[in-house]
XYZ file of C-alpha atoms in Angstrom:
487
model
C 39.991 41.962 -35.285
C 41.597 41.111 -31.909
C 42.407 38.537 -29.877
C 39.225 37.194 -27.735
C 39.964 35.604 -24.015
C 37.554 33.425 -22.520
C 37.233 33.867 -19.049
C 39.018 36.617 -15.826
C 40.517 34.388 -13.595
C 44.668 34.043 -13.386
C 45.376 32.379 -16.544
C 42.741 34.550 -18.780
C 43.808 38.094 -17.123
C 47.168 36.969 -17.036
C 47.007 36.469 -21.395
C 44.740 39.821 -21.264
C 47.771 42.015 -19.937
C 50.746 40.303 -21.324
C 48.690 41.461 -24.708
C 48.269 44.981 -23.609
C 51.638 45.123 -22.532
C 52.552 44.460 -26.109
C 50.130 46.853 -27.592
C 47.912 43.821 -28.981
C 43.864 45.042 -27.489
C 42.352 42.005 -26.040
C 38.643 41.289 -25.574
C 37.986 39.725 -22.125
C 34.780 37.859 -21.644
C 33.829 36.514 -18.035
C 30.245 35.200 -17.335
C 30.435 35.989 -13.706
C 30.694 39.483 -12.238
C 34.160 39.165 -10.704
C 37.428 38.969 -11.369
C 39.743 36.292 -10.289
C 37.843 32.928 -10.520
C 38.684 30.881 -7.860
C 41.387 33.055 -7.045
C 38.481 35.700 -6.211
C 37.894 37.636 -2.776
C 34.423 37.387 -1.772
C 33.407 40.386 0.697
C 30.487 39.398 3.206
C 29.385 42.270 5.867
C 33.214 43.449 5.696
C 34.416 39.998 6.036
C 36.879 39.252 2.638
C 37.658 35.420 2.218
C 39.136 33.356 -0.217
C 37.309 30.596 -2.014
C 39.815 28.201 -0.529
C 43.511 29.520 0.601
C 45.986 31.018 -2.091
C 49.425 31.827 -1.361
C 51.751 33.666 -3.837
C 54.630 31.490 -3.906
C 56.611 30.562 -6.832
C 60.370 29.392 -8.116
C 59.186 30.771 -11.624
C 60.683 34.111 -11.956
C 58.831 35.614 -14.506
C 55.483 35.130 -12.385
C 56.589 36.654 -9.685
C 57.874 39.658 -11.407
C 54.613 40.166 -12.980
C 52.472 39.840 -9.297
C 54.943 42.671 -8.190
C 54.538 44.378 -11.136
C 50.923 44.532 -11.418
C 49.953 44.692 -7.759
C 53.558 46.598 -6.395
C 53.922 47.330 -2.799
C 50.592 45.734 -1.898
C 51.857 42.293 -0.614
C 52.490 41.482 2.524
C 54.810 38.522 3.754
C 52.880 36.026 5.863
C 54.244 33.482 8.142
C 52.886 29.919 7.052
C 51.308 27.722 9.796
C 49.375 24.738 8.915
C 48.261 21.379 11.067
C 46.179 18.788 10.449
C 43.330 17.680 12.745
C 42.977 13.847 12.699
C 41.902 11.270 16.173
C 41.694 14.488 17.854
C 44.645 15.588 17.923
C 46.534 18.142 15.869
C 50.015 17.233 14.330
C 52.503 20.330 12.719
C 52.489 19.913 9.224
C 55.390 19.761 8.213
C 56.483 17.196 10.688
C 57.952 18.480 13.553
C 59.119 14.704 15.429
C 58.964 15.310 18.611
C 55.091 16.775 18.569
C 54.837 13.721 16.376
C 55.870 11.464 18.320
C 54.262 12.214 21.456
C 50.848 12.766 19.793
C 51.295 9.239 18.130
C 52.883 7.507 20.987
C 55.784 4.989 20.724
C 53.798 1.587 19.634
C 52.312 4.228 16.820
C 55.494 5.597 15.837
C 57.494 2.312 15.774
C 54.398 0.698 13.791
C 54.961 3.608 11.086
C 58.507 3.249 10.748
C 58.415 -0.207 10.505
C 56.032 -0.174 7.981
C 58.153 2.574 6.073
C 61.238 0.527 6.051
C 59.494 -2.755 4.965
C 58.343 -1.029 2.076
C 61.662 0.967 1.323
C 63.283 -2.724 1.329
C 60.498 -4.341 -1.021
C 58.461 -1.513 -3.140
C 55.486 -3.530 -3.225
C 54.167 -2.095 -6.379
C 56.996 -1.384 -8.923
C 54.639 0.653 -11.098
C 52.258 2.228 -8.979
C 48.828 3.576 -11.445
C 46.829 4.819 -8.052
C 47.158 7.145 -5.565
C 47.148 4.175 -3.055
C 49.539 2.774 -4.379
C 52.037 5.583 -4.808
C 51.786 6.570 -1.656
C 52.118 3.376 0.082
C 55.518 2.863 -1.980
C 56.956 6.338 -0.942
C 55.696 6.392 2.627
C 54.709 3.209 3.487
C 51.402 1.355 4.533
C 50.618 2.448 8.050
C 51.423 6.213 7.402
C 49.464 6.234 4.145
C 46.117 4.838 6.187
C 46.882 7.143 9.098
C 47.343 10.321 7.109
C 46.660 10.548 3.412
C 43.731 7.867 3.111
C 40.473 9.538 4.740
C 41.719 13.065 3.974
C 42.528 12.461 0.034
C 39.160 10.639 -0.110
C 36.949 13.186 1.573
C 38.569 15.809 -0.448
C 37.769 14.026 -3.730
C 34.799 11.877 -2.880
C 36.038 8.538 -4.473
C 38.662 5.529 -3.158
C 42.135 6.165 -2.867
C 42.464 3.566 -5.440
C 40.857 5.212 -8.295
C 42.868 8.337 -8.126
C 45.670 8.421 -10.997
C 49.237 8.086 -9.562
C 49.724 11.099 -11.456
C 48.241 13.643 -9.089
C 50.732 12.179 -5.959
C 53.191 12.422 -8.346
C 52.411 16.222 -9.673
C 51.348 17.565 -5.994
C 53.712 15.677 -3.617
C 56.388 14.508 -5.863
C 59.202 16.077 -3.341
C 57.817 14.928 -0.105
C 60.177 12.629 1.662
C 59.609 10.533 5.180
C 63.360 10.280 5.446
C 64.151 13.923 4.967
C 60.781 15.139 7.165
C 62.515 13.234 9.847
C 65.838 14.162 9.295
C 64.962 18.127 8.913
C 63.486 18.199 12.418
C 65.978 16.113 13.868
C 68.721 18.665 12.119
C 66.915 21.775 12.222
C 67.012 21.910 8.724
C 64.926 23.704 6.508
C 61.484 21.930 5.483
C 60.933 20.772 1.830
C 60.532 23.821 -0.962
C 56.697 22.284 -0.982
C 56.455 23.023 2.657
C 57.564 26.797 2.417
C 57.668 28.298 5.929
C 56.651 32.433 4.348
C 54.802 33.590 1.949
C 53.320 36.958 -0.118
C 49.828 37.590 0.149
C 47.939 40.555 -1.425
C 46.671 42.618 1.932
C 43.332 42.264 0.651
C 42.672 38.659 -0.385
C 44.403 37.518 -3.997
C 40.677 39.087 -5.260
C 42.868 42.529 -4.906
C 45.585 41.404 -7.594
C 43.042 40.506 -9.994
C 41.227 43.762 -9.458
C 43.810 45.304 -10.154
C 45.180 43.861 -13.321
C 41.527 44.131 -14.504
C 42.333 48.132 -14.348
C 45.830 47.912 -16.092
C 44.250 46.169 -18.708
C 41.353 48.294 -19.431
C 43.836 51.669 -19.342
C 46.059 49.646 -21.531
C 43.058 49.845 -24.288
C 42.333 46.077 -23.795
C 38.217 45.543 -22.613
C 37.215 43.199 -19.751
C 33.162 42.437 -20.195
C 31.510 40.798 -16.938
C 28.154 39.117 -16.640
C 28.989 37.759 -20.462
C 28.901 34.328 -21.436
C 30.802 32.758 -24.268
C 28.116 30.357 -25.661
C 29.723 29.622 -29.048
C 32.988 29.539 -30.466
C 32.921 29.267 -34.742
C 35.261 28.189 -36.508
C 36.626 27.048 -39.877
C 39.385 24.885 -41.620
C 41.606 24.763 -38.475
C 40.892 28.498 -37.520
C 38.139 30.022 -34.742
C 36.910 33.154 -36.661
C 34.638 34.522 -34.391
C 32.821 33.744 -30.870
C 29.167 34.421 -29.860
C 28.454 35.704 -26.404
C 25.731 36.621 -24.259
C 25.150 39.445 -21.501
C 21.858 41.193 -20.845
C 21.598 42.577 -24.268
C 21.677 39.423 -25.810
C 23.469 37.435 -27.937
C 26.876 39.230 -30.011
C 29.190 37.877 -32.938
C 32.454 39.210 -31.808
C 35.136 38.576 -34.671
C 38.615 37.143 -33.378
C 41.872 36.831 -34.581
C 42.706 34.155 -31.801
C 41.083 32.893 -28.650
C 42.726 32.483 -25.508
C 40.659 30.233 -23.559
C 40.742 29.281 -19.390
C 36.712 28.264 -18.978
C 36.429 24.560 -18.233
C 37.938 22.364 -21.298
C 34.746 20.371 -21.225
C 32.396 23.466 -21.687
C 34.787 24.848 -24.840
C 34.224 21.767 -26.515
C 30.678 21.784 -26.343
C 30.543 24.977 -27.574
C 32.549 24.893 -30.713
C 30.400 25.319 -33.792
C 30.621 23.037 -36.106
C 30.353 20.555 -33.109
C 33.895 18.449 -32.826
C 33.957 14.769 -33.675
C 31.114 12.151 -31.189
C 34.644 10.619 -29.931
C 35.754 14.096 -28.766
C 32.735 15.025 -27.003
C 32.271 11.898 -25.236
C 35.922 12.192 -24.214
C 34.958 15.738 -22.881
C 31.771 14.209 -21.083
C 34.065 12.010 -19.660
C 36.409 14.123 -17.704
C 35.508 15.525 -14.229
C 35.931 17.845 -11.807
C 35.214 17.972 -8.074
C 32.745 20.955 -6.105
C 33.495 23.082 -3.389
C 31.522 25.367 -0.815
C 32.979 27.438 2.021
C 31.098 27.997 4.715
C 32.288 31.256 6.050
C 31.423 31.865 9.764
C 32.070 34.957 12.043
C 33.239 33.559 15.689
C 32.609 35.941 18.669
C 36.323 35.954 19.818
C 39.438 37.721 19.066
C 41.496 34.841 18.882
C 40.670 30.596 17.644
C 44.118 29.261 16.593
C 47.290 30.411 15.180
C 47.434 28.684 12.092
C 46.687 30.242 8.133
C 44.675 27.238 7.860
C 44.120 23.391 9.273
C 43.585 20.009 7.042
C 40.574 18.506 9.116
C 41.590 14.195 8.534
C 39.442 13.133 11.110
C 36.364 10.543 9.115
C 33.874 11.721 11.682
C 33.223 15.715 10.692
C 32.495 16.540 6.765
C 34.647 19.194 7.074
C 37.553 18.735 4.897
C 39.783 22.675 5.677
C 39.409 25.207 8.451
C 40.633 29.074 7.243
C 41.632 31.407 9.438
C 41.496 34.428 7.160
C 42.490 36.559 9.992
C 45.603 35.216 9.726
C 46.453 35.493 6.548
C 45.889 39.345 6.695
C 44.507 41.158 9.571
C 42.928 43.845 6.747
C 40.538 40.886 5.937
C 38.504 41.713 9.179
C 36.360 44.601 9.635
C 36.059 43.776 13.149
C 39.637 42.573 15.134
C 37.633 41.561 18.172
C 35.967 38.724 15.799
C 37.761 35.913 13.919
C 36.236 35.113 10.440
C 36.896 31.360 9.591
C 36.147 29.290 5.898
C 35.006 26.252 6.938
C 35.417 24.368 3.360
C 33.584 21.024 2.229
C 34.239 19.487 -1.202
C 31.253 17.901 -2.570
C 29.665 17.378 -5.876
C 26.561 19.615 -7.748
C 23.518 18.122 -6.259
C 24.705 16.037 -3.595
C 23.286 16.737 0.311
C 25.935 19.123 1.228
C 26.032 21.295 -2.368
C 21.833 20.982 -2.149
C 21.431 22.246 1.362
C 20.139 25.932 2.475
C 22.472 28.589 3.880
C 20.623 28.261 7.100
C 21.625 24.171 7.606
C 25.239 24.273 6.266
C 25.802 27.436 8.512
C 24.422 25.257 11.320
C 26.669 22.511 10.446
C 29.865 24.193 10.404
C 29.075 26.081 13.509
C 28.654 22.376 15.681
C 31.738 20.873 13.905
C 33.901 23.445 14.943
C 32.556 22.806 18.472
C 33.025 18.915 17.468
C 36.191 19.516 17.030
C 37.206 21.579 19.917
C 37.878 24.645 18.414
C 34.799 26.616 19.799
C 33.307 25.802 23.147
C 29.425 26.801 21.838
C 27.546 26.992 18.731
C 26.329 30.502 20.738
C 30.043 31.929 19.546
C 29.153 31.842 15.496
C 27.669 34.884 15.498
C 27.202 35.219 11.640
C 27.704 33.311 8.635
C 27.537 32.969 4.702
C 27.711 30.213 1.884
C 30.091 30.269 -1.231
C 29.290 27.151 -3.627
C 31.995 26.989 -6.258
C 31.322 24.718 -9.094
C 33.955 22.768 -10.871
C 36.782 24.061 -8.434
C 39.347 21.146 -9.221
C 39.849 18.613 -11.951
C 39.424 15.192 -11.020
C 42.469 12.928 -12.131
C 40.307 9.651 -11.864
C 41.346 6.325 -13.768
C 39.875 7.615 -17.137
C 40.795 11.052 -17.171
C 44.254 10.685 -19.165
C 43.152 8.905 -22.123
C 40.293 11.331 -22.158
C 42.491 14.380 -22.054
C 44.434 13.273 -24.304
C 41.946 13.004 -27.207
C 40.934 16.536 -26.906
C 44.487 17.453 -26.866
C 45.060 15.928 -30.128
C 42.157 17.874 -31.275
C 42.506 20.973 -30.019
C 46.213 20.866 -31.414
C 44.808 21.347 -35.089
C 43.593 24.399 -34.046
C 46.119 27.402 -35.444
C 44.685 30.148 -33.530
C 43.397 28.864 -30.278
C 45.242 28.158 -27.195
C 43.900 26.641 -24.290
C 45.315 27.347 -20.633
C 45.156 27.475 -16.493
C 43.550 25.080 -14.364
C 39.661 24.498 -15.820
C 40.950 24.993 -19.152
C 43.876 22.710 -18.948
C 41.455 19.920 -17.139
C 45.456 20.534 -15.053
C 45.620 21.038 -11.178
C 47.664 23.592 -11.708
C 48.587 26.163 -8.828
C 47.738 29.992 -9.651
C 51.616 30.426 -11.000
C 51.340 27.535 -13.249
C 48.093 28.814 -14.565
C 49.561 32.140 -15.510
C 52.224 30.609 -17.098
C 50.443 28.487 -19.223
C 48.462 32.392 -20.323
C 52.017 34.071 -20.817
C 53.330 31.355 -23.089
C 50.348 30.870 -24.911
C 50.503 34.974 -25.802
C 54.599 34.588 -26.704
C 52.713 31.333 -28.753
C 50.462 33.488 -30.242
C 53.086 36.631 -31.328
C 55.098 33.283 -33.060
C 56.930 31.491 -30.622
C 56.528 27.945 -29.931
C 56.228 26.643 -26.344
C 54.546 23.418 -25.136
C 51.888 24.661 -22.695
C 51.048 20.954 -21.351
C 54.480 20.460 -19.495
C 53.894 23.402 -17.577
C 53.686 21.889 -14.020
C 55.699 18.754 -15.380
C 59.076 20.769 -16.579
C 58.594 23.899 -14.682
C 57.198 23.693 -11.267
C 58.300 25.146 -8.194
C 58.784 21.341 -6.681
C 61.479 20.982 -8.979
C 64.421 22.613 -9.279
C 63.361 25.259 -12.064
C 65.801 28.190 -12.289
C 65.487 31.392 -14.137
C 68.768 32.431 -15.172
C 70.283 35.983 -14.278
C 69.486 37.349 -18.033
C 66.074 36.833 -17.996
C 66.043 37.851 -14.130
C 67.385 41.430 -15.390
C 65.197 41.053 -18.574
C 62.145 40.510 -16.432
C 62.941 43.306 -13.893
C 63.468 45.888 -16.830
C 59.994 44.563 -18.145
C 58.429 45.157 -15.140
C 59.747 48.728 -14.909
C 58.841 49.986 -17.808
C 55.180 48.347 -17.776
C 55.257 49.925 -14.237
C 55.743 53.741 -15.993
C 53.585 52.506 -19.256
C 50.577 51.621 -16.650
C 50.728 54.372 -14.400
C 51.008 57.103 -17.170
């Protein structure tokens, strides 16, 4: 027997070749027929994108040794530039004060920092439990309206107010008014949320999990696309084996442990005997938030400088413009054109996720022009749609309590670890997913590590160090893996 991993995105490939490395075979099951999840490159004509944006930045030291070591000198470094769009204007993000300023106007401005220091003085809600209210404490009223209201609500399709404190807290928690202001006044550097470079595989992040898909496989370990997991037995505390089915139909594969990263709620459902009625109405309870990209090929050489731009303005769907150019020029067949992901979050079934190629290509091409970033419709030459179901966990006013039954359930499982984003029900960034996968492999060789503080404990907007021993530890890892793979 050997270990079984559910699913080839960052967390499951990431558990895959941390077992090879160790000469434990894994068994890699993936129902689509890519690699990378919603880390993946899509390729469209010669046009790569990314189903939304992903840089490679991280504090945690072990997960960047093991990009460089799987993917080596294929990064590039990448300048970041981001704005947002909102009352048709575009502001820097991160503040820059005087482009602030003037786009706001004095009345504006004063207004905001009046309202900031009123609510520095008073903290009108001393335990915030919303995202609303969070905000408003750290920021104050009038910025949280002006900035964070329409955006966070378009992005996750429900009020402000129903959004757990806990995802401000996890995604933002470093952000500071007082220290935006007083790093562009200073020329100081911007908040390590707000990183000003980045590494970026030269062919979309698709090309790291390509890659590591090929260590893997000459490592002796299997990776199986266009296979579904559709059960998961097990027995007295123990999965013993999991069913799964690809065109040949349906296959008992025996397993010593499962690594799992497919959505929480769809590894409960499958677990034979079924769990407890209280656990899988606590799994029907949680929920995650859609996403399509609308990927459009503009007739002009150059749009706008920026990696990408956060679209606040109520009156376009449109939630995040990429320009994929400019995160590497490779991913353009064509340098004369400009290839942008024009991204809409949504939910399965609604009128955006429901609508043909033909309409949503359509609608993307006059919002750019809405905008003012394209002067014609005429200019989108070419286009393509990218629905991506459950692409981010929603953190809504239930979803604690329900994650936190099937935690205590899944916890009496000896032999089954549960990690990344989906599987994790955790808006965790990519490095946070694969460090969920590589402690849940040192868990399953006999150490004990508590994968549910990952992002809470160690996340790059804290101040998590690795320490010089395990720096030189990792780097000696890295080059012998580096000599083991390429023999």
């Amino acid at each position: 027997m050997s270990p079984v991993v559910i699913g080839a995105g960052p967390a499951g490939l990431t558990a895959a070749y941390e077992l090879a490395k160790r000469n434990v075979r894994p068994q890699v099951f993936e129902k689509s027929h890519d690699a990378g999840g919603i880390s993946r490159t899509a390729t469209y004509k010669g046009y790569r994108f990314d189903i939304g944006g992903h840089r490679f930045f991280t504090k945690v030291g072990e997960v960047e040794a093991l990009w460089h070591e799987i993917l080596g000198d294929d990064f590039i470094s990448v300048p970041r530039l981001s704005r947002i769009f909102y009352d048709g204007k575009f502001y820097p993000y991160p503040l820059k004060i005087k482009e602030t300023l003037l786009n706001l106007g004095p009345v504006e401005s004063l207004r905001i920092l009046a309202s900031y220091a009123w609510t520095q003085l008073r903290q009108p809600y001393p335990n915030p439990e919303n995202l609303e209210e969070w905000v408003t404490n750290r920021f104050g009223d009038r910025l949280y309206r002006t900035f964070f209201k329409t955006y966070t609500e378009k992005v996750w399709g429900i009020p402000c107010t129903e959004i757990r404190a806990d995802w401000a807290a996890q995604r933002i928690k470093t952000l500071s008014l007082t220290r935006a202001v007083y790093n562009a006044l200073t020329s100081r550097g911007s908040d390590t949320t707000l990183i000003n470079e980045f590494q970026y595989p030269r062919l979309g992040p698709g090309m790291m999990w390509d890659r590591c898909v090929e260590h893997v496989e000459r490592m002796d370990g299997t990776v199986s696309f266009g296979t579904e997991v559709v059960r998961v037995e097990h027995e007295d505390g123990q999965v013993t084996r999991v069913h799964v089915r690809d065109a040949d139909g349906e296959h008992a594969i025996e397993a010593s442990h499962v690594i799992n990263s497919m959505p929480i709620t769809h590894l409960i459902r499958r677990l034979d005997p079924q769990p407890p009625e209280a656990i899988l109405a606590a799994a029907h309870g949680l929920k995650y938030r859609d996403f399509l990209i609308v990927s459009i090929v503009v007739d002009r050489e150059e749009m706008f400088p920026d990696n990408w731009i956060y679209i606040h303005s109520p009156e376009v769907q449109v939630g995040r413009i990429q320009n994929f150019k400019n995160w590497s020029p490779e991913m353009v067949p064509d340098l004369s054109k400009t290839c942008l992901g024009m991204e809409y979050f949504c939910n399965q079934h609604d009128n955006l996720w429901d609508s043909d190629d033909d309409t949503l290509i359509r609608l993307a091409s006059e919002e750019l022009v809405k905008i003012g970033l394209a002067d014609s419709t005429s200019e989108v030459i070419d286009g393509t749609v990218i629905r991506q179901p459950m692409a981010y966990p929603v953190y809504d006013e239930t979803y604690k309590e329900h994650l936190g039954v099937i935690q205590g359930y899944l916890d009496t499982f000896s032999n089954l670890y549960t990690t990344g984003r989906a599987g994790m029900h955790r808006y965790n960034n990519q490095d946070h997913s694969m460090l969920t996968a590589m402690l849940a492999v040192k868990n399953l060789l006999g150490e004990s590590h508590d994968l549910w503080n990952v992002n809470v404990e160690r996340s790059y907007h804290e101040d998590f160090k690795v320490g010089e021993a395990a720096k030189k530890r990792a780097a000696l890892e890295a080059a012998q893996t580096a000599e083991q793979v390429a023999a």
